[in-house]
Coordinates of C-alpha atoms and ligand atoms in Angstrom, one line a residue:
M172 CA -6.0 -36.7 -27.2
A173 CA -9.3 -35.3 -29.0
D174 CA -7.1 -31.8 -30.1
R175 CA -4.6 -33.2 -31.2
S176 CA -6.3 -35.2 -34.0
T177 CA -8.9 -32.3 -35.5
Q178 CA -5.9 -30.2 -35.6
H179 CA -3.9 -33.0 -37.5
S180 CA -6.9 -33.8 -40.6
G181 CA -8.7 -30.0 -40.3
F182 CA -6.4 -28.2 -43.4
R183 CA -4.9 -30.5 -45.8
C184 CA -8.5 -31.3 -48.6
R185 CA -10.4 -28.6 -48.5
K186 CA -12.6 -28.9 -51.1
T187 CA -13.6 -32.4 -51.4
L188 CA -16.9 -34.0 -49.8
S189 CA -15.0 -36.9 -48.0
C190 CA -12.8 -34.2 -45.8
W191 CA -16.2 -32.7 -44.8
F192 CA -17.1 -36.1 -44.0
A193 CA -14.2 -36.7 -42.4
L194 CA -14.4 -33.9 -39.9
A195 CA -18.2 -34.9 -39.3
V196 CA -17.0 -38.0 -38.4
L197 CA -13.9 -36.6 -36.1
L198 CA -16.4 -33.7 -34.5
V199 CA -19.0 -36.5 -33.3
V200 CA -16.8 -38.8 -32.0
S201 CA -14.3 -36.8 -29.8
S202 CA -17.7 -34.7 -28.5
F203 CA -18.2 -39.1 -27.3
M204 CA -15.1 -38.8 -25.8
I205 CA -15.7 -35.4 -24.2
C206 CA -19.1 -37.3 -22.3
L207 CA -16.4 -40.2 -21.2
N208 CA -15.9 -39.5 -17.4
S209 CA -12.4 -40.2 -15.6
T210 CA -13.7 -44.5 -15.4
G211 CA -14.4 -43.7 -18.7
R212 CA -18.0 -44.5 -18.5
P213 CA -20.3 -42.1 -20.8
H214 CA -22.4 -39.7 -18.1
F215 CA -25.7 -40.4 -20.3
V216 CA -25.4 -44.3 -20.0
D217 CA -28.2 -45.0 -17.5
R218 CA -26.0 -47.0 -15.1
N219 CA -29.0 -49.0 -14.2
L220 CA -27.5 -51.2 -17.4
L221 CA -24.1 -51.6 -16.3
P222 CA -22.9 -54.1 -14.3
A223 CA -22.2 -53.4 -10.0
D224 CA -19.7 -51.2 -9.5
K225 CA -17.7 -50.8 -6.2
V226 CA -20.1 -47.8 -5.3
F227 CA -23.3 -48.9 -6.4
S228 CA -22.9 -52.3 -4.5
V229 CA -22.1 -50.5 -1.3
I230 CA -25.8 -49.0 -2.1
E231 CA -26.7 -52.1 -2.4
K232 CA -25.5 -53.9 1.1
A233 CA -27.2 -50.5 3.1
N234 CA -30.6 -52.0 1.1
N235 CA -30.8 -55.3 0.7
P236 CA -29.9 -57.5 4.3
P237 CA -29.2 -61.2 2.9
R238 CA -32.0 -63.4 2.9
L239 CA -31.0 -66.1 5.5
P240 CA -33.9 -68.8 6.3
I241 CA -36.1 -66.9 9.1
E242 CA -34.5 -68.0 12.5
E243 CA -31.1 -67.8 11.3
R244 CA -32.3 -63.5 10.7
A245 CA -33.6 -64.3 14.8
V246 CA -30.4 -65.2 16.3
N247 CA -27.6 -63.8 13.9
V248 CA -28.1 -60.0 14.6
E249 CA -24.9 -59.0 12.5
Q250 CA -25.1 -60.1 9.1
P251 CA -23.0 -61.3 6.5
L252 CA -21.7 -59.6 3.6
F253 CA -23.7 -59.7 0.5
D254 CA -21.3 -61.9 -1.7
E255 CA -21.0 -60.8 -5.7
I256 CA -23.9 -63.6 -6.6
E257 CA -26.3 -62.1 -4.4
I258 CA -26.1 -58.7 -5.6
R259 CA -26.7 -60.0 -9.6
Q260 CA -29.7 -61.3 -8.0
E261 CA -31.1 -58.4 -6.9
E262 CA -30.5 -56.5 -9.9
K263 CA -32.6 -58.8 -11.4
A264 CA -35.5 -58.0 -9.2
R265 CA -34.6 -54.5 -10.1
D266 CA -37.9 -53.3 -12.1
K267 CA -40.5 -55.4 -10.2
C268 CA -39.0 -53.9 -6.4
D269 CA -36.5 -51.6 -6.2
P270 CA -35.7 -51.5 -2.4
S271 CA -32.9 -48.8 -3.2
N272 CA -35.8 -46.6 -3.8
A273 CA -37.3 -47.5 -0.9
V274 CA -38.1 -44.6 2.0
L275 CA -38.7 -46.4 5.1
K276 CA -36.1 -49.4 6.7
V277 CA -39.1 -51.1 9.3
Y278 CA -37.5 -53.4 11.6
M279 CA -40.6 -56.1 12.7
Y280 CA -39.3 -57.7 15.7
D281 CA -39.7 -61.8 15.9
M282 CA -42.7 -61.6 18.1
P283 CA -44.4 -65.0 18.8
P284 CA -47.5 -65.7 17.2
E285 CA -49.7 -65.0 20.0
F286 CA -49.4 -61.7 19.2
H287 CA -50.0 -61.8 14.9
F288 CA -51.0 -65.1 13.3
G289 CA -51.3 -67.3 16.4
L290 CA -54.6 -64.8 16.5
L291 CA -56.3 -66.4 13.1
D292 CA -56.1 -69.7 14.8
W293 CA -52.3 -70.9 12.8
K294 CA -50.0 -72.6 13.9
P295 CA -46.4 -72.3 13.7
D296 CA -44.7 -75.8 12.6
G297 CA -41.4 -74.5 14.7
K298 CA -39.3 -73.6 12.4
S299 CA -40.7 -69.8 12.5
V300 CA -42.8 -67.6 14.2
W301 CA -44.0 -66.3 10.8
P302 CA -45.9 -68.6 8.5
D303 CA -44.7 -69.0 5.2
I304 CA -46.9 -66.6 3.1
R305 CA -46.0 -67.8 0.2
A306 CA -47.1 -71.3 0.3
N307 CA -50.8 -70.7 2.4
I308 CA -51.7 -67.0 3.6
P309 CA -53.4 -67.1 7.3
S310 CA -57.1 -65.6 6.4
Y311 CA -58.9 -62.6 8.5
P312 CA -61.7 -62.8 9.8
G313 CA -64.7 -60.9 7.4
G314 CA -67.4 -58.6 8.0
L315 CA -66.5 -55.9 10.5
N316 CA -64.0 -57.2 11.6
L317 CA -62.4 -56.2 8.2
Q318 CA -63.2 -52.4 8.9
H319 CA -59.7 -52.1 11.3
S320 CA -57.9 -55.0 9.5
I321 CA -54.8 -52.7 8.9
E322 CA -52.4 -54.8 10.8
Y323 CA -52.6 -57.2 9.1
W324 CA -52.0 -55.9 5.8
L325 CA -48.8 -53.8 7.1
T326 CA -47.6 -57.0 8.2
L327 CA -48.1 -58.9 4.9
D328 CA -46.3 -56.4 3.1
L329 CA -43.3 -56.3 5.5
L330 CA -43.0 -59.7 5.7
S331 CA -43.1 -60.3 1.4
S332 CA -40.5 -57.2 1.4
N333 CA -37.4 -59.0 0.1
F334 CA -38.7 -61.7 -1.7
P335 CA -37.2 -61.5 -4.5
D336 CA -39.9 -62.3 -6.8
R337 CA -41.6 -59.2 -4.9
V338 CA -44.5 -57.4 -7.4
G339 CA -45.6 -54.0 -7.0
P340 CA -43.4 -51.1 -5.3
C341 CA -41.4 -51.2 -2.0
N342 CA -41.8 -47.9 0.0
A343 CA -40.9 -50.0 3.0
I344 CA -38.5 -52.8 3.6
R345 CA -37.5 -55.1 6.5
V346 CA -34.0 -54.9 8.2
Y347 CA -32.9 -57.2 9.9
D348 CA -30.4 -54.9 12.2
S349 CA -32.1 -52.9 14.4
R350 CA -29.3 -50.4 14.6
E351 CA -30.1 -49.8 10.4
A352 CA -33.7 -48.7 10.8
D353 CA -35.6 -45.7 10.8
I354 CA -38.9 -47.3 12.5
I355 CA -39.7 -50.3 14.7
F356 CA -42.8 -52.0 14.4
V357 CA -44.5 -53.8 16.7
P358 CA -46.4 -56.5 15.1
F359 CA -49.4 -56.6 18.0
F360 CA -53.1 -57.5 15.9
S361 CA -54.5 -55.6 17.9
S362 CA -57.8 -54.9 16.4
L363 CA -58.4 -58.7 16.2
S364 CA -57.0 -59.1 19.7
Y365 CA -59.5 -57.0 20.6
N366 CA -62.7 -58.4 18.5
R367 CA -62.2 -61.8 19.6
Y368 CA -61.0 -62.1 23.0
S369 CA -62.6 -59.2 24.9
R370 CA -64.6 -61.1 27.1
V371 CA -64.0 -63.1 29.8
I372 CA -64.2 -67.1 28.5
P373 CA -64.4 -69.0 31.7
P374 CA -62.3 -70.6 33.2
E375 CA -59.9 -68.1 32.3
T376 CA -60.8 -65.3 34.5
I377 CA -59.3 -62.3 33.1
F378 CA -59.7 -61.7 29.2
R379 CA -56.9 -62.1 26.8
D380 CA -56.7 -59.6 24.6
K381 CA -55.7 -57.8 28.0
L382 CA -53.6 -60.3 28.6
L383 CA -51.8 -59.9 25.6
Q384 CA -51.3 -56.3 26.2
Q385 CA -50.4 -57.1 30.0
K386 CA -47.5 -59.5 27.5
L387 CA -46.6 -57.0 25.3
V388 CA -45.9 -54.0 27.8
R389 CA -43.6 -56.4 29.6
Y390 CA -42.3 -57.8 26.2
L391 CA -41.5 -54.7 25.0
A392 CA -40.0 -53.7 28.3
S393 CA -37.5 -56.1 27.8
Q394 CA -36.0 -54.9 23.8
K395 CA -32.9 -53.7 23.7
E396 CA -34.5 -51.7 20.9
W397 CA -37.4 -50.6 22.9
K398 CA -34.8 -49.8 26.1
R399 CA -32.8 -47.5 23.0
S400 CA -35.1 -45.1 22.4
G401 CA -38.3 -45.3 25.1
G402 CA -40.2 -46.6 22.5
K403 CA -40.6 -43.4 20.3
D404 CA -39.4 -44.9 16.9
H405 CA -42.2 -48.2 17.5
V406 CA -45.3 -48.2 15.8
I407 CA -48.0 -49.9 16.8
V408 CA -51.8 -50.3 14.9
A409 CA -54.3 -50.2 17.3
H410 CA -57.2 -48.4 14.2
H411 CA -60.3 -50.2 16.8
P412 CA -61.3 -47.4 18.7
N413 CA -61.0 -49.7 21.9
S414 CA -57.8 -51.5 21.2
M415 CA -55.0 -51.3 23.1
L416 CA -56.6 -50.0 26.0
D417 CA -55.1 -51.5 28.9
A418 CA -50.8 -50.9 27.5
R419 CA -52.0 -47.7 25.9
S420 CA -50.5 -44.9 28.7
A421 CA -47.8 -47.7 29.1
L422 CA -46.8 -47.7 25.8
F423 CA -47.6 -44.1 24.5
P424 CA -44.3 -42.7 23.1
C425 CA -44.7 -44.6 20.3
V426 CA -46.4 -43.7 16.8
F427 CA -50.0 -44.9 17.2
I428 CA -51.8 -46.0 14.0
L429 CA -55.2 -44.8 14.6
S430 CA -58.4 -44.3 13.7
D431 CA -59.2 -41.2 15.2
F432 CA -58.5 -39.6 18.4
G433 CA -61.4 -39.9 20.0
R434 CA -61.1 -42.3 22.9
Y435 CA -57.9 -41.2 23.6
N436 CA -56.3 -38.4 25.7
P437 CA -54.0 -35.9 23.6
K438 CA -50.7 -36.6 25.8
L439 CA -51.0 -40.3 24.5
A440 CA -51.9 -39.3 20.7
N441 CA -52.3 -36.5 18.9
L442 CA -51.4 -35.6 15.3
E443 CA -48.1 -34.6 15.9
K444 CA -47.0 -37.9 16.9
D445 CA -49.2 -40.5 14.9
L446 CA -50.6 -41.3 12.4
I447 CA -54.7 -41.9 11.3
A448 CA -55.1 -44.3 8.8
P449 CA -57.9 -44.8 6.3
Y450 CA -60.8 -48.2 7.3
K451 CA -60.8 -50.6 5.0
H452 CA -64.1 -49.6 3.3
L453 CA -66.1 -53.0 3.0
A454 CA -68.3 -51.4 0.1
K455 CA -67.6 -52.3 -3.3
T456 CA -64.9 -49.9 -5.4
F457 CA -66.7 -48.3 -8.1
V458 CA -64.4 -49.6 -10.9
N459 CA -64.9 -47.8 -14.5
D460 CA -67.3 -45.4 -13.0
S461 CA -69.0 -44.0 -15.9
A462 CA -72.2 -43.4 -13.6
G463 CA -71.8 -39.0 -13.6
F464 CA -74.3 -36.7 -12.0
D465 CA -77.1 -37.2 -14.2
D466 CA -77.1 -41.6 -13.6
R467 CA -77.1 -41.0 -9.8
P468 CA -81.0 -40.6 -8.7
T469 CA -80.9 -40.1 -5.2
L470 CA -79.6 -36.8 -4.2
L471 CA -78.3 -37.8 -0.6
Y472 CA -77.7 -41.2 1.1
F473 CA -77.5 -41.7 5.0
R474 CA -76.7 -45.3 6.3
G475 CA -75.8 -45.9 10.0
A476 CA -78.0 -46.1 13.6
I477 CA -80.1 -43.0 14.3
Y478 CA -79.6 -43.5 17.5
R479 CA -76.0 -43.3 19.4
K480 CA -74.5 -42.6 22.3
E481 CA -71.8 -39.7 23.0
G482 CA -71.8 -36.8 20.3
G483 CA -74.1 -39.1 18.4
N484 CA -77.0 -36.6 19.1
I485 CA -76.9 -34.9 15.7
R486 CA -77.6 -37.8 13.8
Q487 CA -81.6 -37.9 15.8
E488 CA -81.7 -33.9 15.5
L489 CA -81.0 -34.3 11.7
F490 CA -83.5 -37.7 10.4
Y491 CA -86.8 -35.6 11.9
L492 CA -84.8 -32.2 10.0
L493 CA -84.3 -34.3 6.8
R494 CA -86.6 -37.1 6.5
N495 CA -89.4 -35.7 4.5
E496 CA -87.1 -34.0 2.0
K497 CA -87.4 -35.5 -1.8
D498 CA -84.4 -37.8 -2.9
I499 CA -82.7 -38.9 -0.3
Y500 CA -82.3 -42.4 1.2
F501 CA -82.4 -43.4 4.6
S502 CA -80.7 -46.8 5.5
F503 CA -80.7 -47.8 9.1
G504 CA -78.0 -50.3 10.3
S505 CA -74.7 -51.0 9.4
I506 CA -73.4 -52.9 6.5
Q507 CA -72.4 -56.9 6.5
G508 CA -73.2 -59.5 4.3
N509 CA -75.6 -59.1 2.0
G510 CA -76.0 -55.7 3.1
I511 CA -72.8 -54.8 1.4
S512 CA -73.8 -54.9 -2.2
T513 CA -77.4 -52.8 -1.8
A514 CA -74.8 -50.8 -0.2
S515 CA -73.1 -50.3 -3.0
Q516 CA -75.8 -50.3 -4.4
G517 CA -77.3 -47.3 -2.6
M518 CA -74.2 -45.1 -2.8
Q519 CA -72.9 -46.0 -6.3
S520 CA -76.5 -44.1 -7.7
S521 CA -76.2 -41.6 -5.5
K522 CA -74.6 -37.7 -5.2
F523 CA -73.9 -37.4 -1.9
C524 CA -73.1 -39.4 1.0
L525 CA -73.5 -38.0 4.5
N526 CA -71.0 -38.8 7.2
I527 CA -72.5 -38.0 10.6
A528 CA -70.2 -38.7 14.2
G529 CA -71.7 -41.4 15.7
D530 CA -69.7 -43.1 18.9
T531 CA -67.1 -41.8 17.6
P532 CA -65.9 -38.8 15.1
S533 CA -64.7 -41.0 12.4
S534 CA -66.3 -44.0 10.7
N535 CA -65.6 -46.9 7.8
R536 CA -69.0 -44.9 5.8
L537 CA -66.7 -42.2 4.9
F538 CA -64.4 -45.0 3.1
D539 CA -67.5 -46.7 1.6
A540 CA -68.7 -43.2 0.5
I541 CA -65.1 -42.2 -1.4
A542 CA -65.0 -46.1 -2.9
S543 CA -68.9 -45.5 -4.4
H544 CA -67.2 -42.3 -5.6
C545 CA -70.2 -40.7 -4.2
V546 CA -69.5 -37.4 -2.5
P547 CA -68.6 -37.5 1.2
I548 CA -70.8 -34.6 3.4
I549 CA -68.8 -34.6 6.3
I550 CA -71.0 -33.7 9.7
S551 CA -67.8 -34.3 12.1
D552 CA -66.1 -31.9 13.6
E553 CA -63.5 -33.6 15.8
I554 CA -63.0 -35.7 12.9
E555 CA -59.4 -36.9 11.8
L556 CA -58.7 -37.7 8.1
P557 CA -55.7 -39.9 6.8
F558 CA -52.8 -38.2 5.4
E559 CA -54.3 -34.8 5.2
D560 CA -51.0 -33.5 5.0
V561 CA -50.6 -34.6 0.6
L562 CA -54.8 -34.7 0.2
D563 CA -56.6 -31.7 0.3
Y564 CA -60.0 -33.2 1.2
S565 CA -62.2 -30.3 0.3
E566 CA -61.3 -31.2 -3.4
F567 CA -63.5 -33.9 -2.8
C568 CA -65.6 -34.0 0.4
V569 CA -68.1 -31.1 1.5
F570 CA -67.8 -30.3 5.1
V571 CA -70.3 -29.1 7.6
R572 CA -69.8 -27.6 11.1
S573 CA -72.4 -29.6 13.8
S574 CA -73.9 -26.1 14.7
D575 CA -74.5 -25.2 11.6
A576 CA -75.9 -29.0 10.1
I577 CA -78.4 -28.5 12.6
K578 CA -80.3 -25.1 11.4
E579 CA -83.3 -26.1 9.4
G580 CA -83.4 -25.8 5.9
F581 CA -79.0 -25.1 5.9
L582 CA -78.2 -28.6 5.0
M583 CA -80.3 -28.8 1.6
K584 CA -79.9 -25.5 0.6
L585 CA -75.7 -25.8 0.7
I586 CA -76.5 -29.4 -1.0
R587 CA -79.0 -28.4 -3.8
G588 CA -76.8 -25.5 -4.7
I589 CA -74.0 -27.5 -5.9
G590 CA -74.2 -28.2 -9.5
R591 CA -73.5 -30.5 -11.7
E592 CA -69.9 -28.9 -12.6
E593 CA -69.3 -28.6 -9.2
W594 CA -69.8 -32.1 -8.2
T595 CA -68.5 -33.4 -11.5
R596 CA -65.2 -32.0 -10.3
M597 CA -65.6 -33.5 -7.1
W598 CA -65.9 -36.8 -8.2
E599 CA -63.3 -37.0 -11.1
R600 CA -60.9 -36.5 -7.7
L601 CA -62.9 -39.4 -6.0
K602 CA -62.2 -41.8 -9.0
E603 CA -57.8 -40.4 -8.5
V604 CA -58.0 -40.9 -4.1
D605 CA -60.1 -44.2 -4.6
R606 CA -56.0 -45.9 -4.4
Y607 CA -55.0 -44.7 -1.7
I608 CA -57.7 -46.3 0.8
E609 CA -57.1 -50.2 -0.6
Y610 CA -55.9 -52.0 1.5
Q611 CA -55.1 -55.6 -0.5
Y612 CA -52.0 -58.0 -1.0
P613 CA -49.9 -57.9 -2.6
S614 CA -49.8 -54.1 -2.4
R615 CA -49.6 -51.8 -4.9
E616 CA -48.5 -48.2 -5.8
D617 CA -49.8 -45.6 -3.8
D618 CA -53.0 -48.2 -2.1
A619 CA -53.2 -47.4 1.5
V620 CA -50.3 -49.9 2.5
Q621 CA -47.7 -47.0 0.7
M622 CA -49.5 -44.6 1.6
I623 CA -48.6 -45.7 5.8
W624 CA -45.6 -46.3 4.7
Q625 CA -44.6 -42.8 3.2
A626 CA -46.6 -41.1 5.7
L627 CA -44.9 -42.9 8.6
A628 CA -41.5 -41.9 6.2
R629 CA -42.4 -38.4 6.8
K630 CA -42.8 -38.1 10.9
V631 CA -39.2 -39.8 11.0
P632 CA -36.6 -37.1 10.7
V633 CA -39.3 -35.4 14.0
I634 CA -38.4 -39.3 15.4
R635 CA -35.1 -39.3 15.0
Q636 CA -34.7 -35.9 17.1
K637 CA -37.1 -36.5 19.9
V638 CA -34.6 -39.8 19.9
H639 CA -31.5 -37.9 20.3
R640 CA -32.7 -34.7 23.0
S641 CA -33.8 -38.1 25.0
R642 CA -30.1 -39.5 24.7
R643 CA -28.7 -36.4 25.5
F644 CA -27.7 -37.0 29.0
L645 CA -27.1 -41.0 28.8
R646 CA -24.0 -41.3 28.2
F647 CA -22.2 -39.9 30.5
P648 CA -24.7 -40.1 33.4
T649 CA -24.3 -37.9 36.4
G650 CA -25.6 -38.9 39.8
K651 CA -29.0 -37.7 41.1
Ligands
NAG991 C1 -62.3 -51.5 -16.5 O1 -62.3 -51.4 -17.9 C2 -60.5 -51.8 -18.2 C3 -60.1 -51.0 -19.4 O2 -61.0 -50.5 -20.6 C4 -60.7 -53.4 -18.4 O3 -59.9 -53.7 -19.0 C5 -61.9 -53.9 -17.4 O4 -62.0 -55.2 -17.7 C6 -62.8 -53.2 -17.2 N1 -62.9 -53.9 -15.3 C7 -64.6 -53.9 -14.6 C8 -64.3 -54.4 -13.9 O5 -65.7 -53.3 -15.6

């Protein structure tokens, strides 16, 4: 059609300006027509601006389960289809959270509250096992408890992942049919359970944390989702090194979210299967940090107990090596209460912060240092670091082998040898990466919550492969 009209008007009026003009208009119109595809819609129009068409709404359906009241969701596993109005509503929410960009579909068990918000003294009102977090968010206890509060932030993020007015990103969305899910999330607040209930309170004869773990094992074993995969696609947060002590060996095929592997048998937990998550730092994040090399008078900052059990001997040795050096600040004990702002100030005015293995290879000190943009010196041979598949820690941390660190003069020579330029490069990088360790609700782009979901998404192909392999002989079982 476009060809015919060009031919038709091509040669009649050669010399007049208006003829050239007409030709130009024709060219524009015909090129526009060529741009149209078979549906009559131009290729270059952003499809987000168009009303939902058939293909589009199928994607939407897959990614946006209808928002039923929570109790109905729990009972009604088979989801009714979306209607047109619902799709339109989702379209509006698109600029805030785009579920079709989610990288992870998560099924979360509607477990009894005693496993999660009940541990925060929240009482269910009989309607749902979950609090209405839009009305009121049960708060997590402060102080040192907070450093392992990972379970809480992940659960809040999932509970809000389908809110129509959700702000911020949603790498993970909650689905209500477990067959659609990439992973199955177990909302047990295990660190809190350990922190609060690991002592026997008469008349009980066994502490509640242990009881809850036994209950959890029984609960999971009876779920069809667990039976289907043997737990391989289940995600369990056990960030406190002593949490899940009794249940870990029963649940080990799952993906654990941990602080390190210090207290785990390598068969139960390892880097290939599990995920390392940052501690929630206690020091304040240094916002708008302009305190560069010359604004930080202390060369090296150390905080922590000097005398530790297992693996912590090196602290003592280092203390005796370093105590007479200039520009070094030692602070003993952990930070809590009023100590937090003093510690923050200390780290914000130091160039380097020392992180030495204690009872366990990791500690929240590293994350306090990152938040304070104090270049971490890491002396911990067994440490595991969060998101190391996407983060190169050597860009903003200095690693020293324990065997080197205790050589007379080694550490100070190394540290004094790092000049302004090199230090500033690391400091600039710290200012970029500090958001990856931030836990908050609502979650923001690339904060710790989103980083964890993304890291889990990278594990999904391996998880799937394992689940499929384990199913080879299940369909037509051959007798033994
Ligand atoms: C940081 O800087 C931004 C932009 O200049 C400003 O809006 C914000 O209030 C500052 N925040 C703090 C805590 O100083």
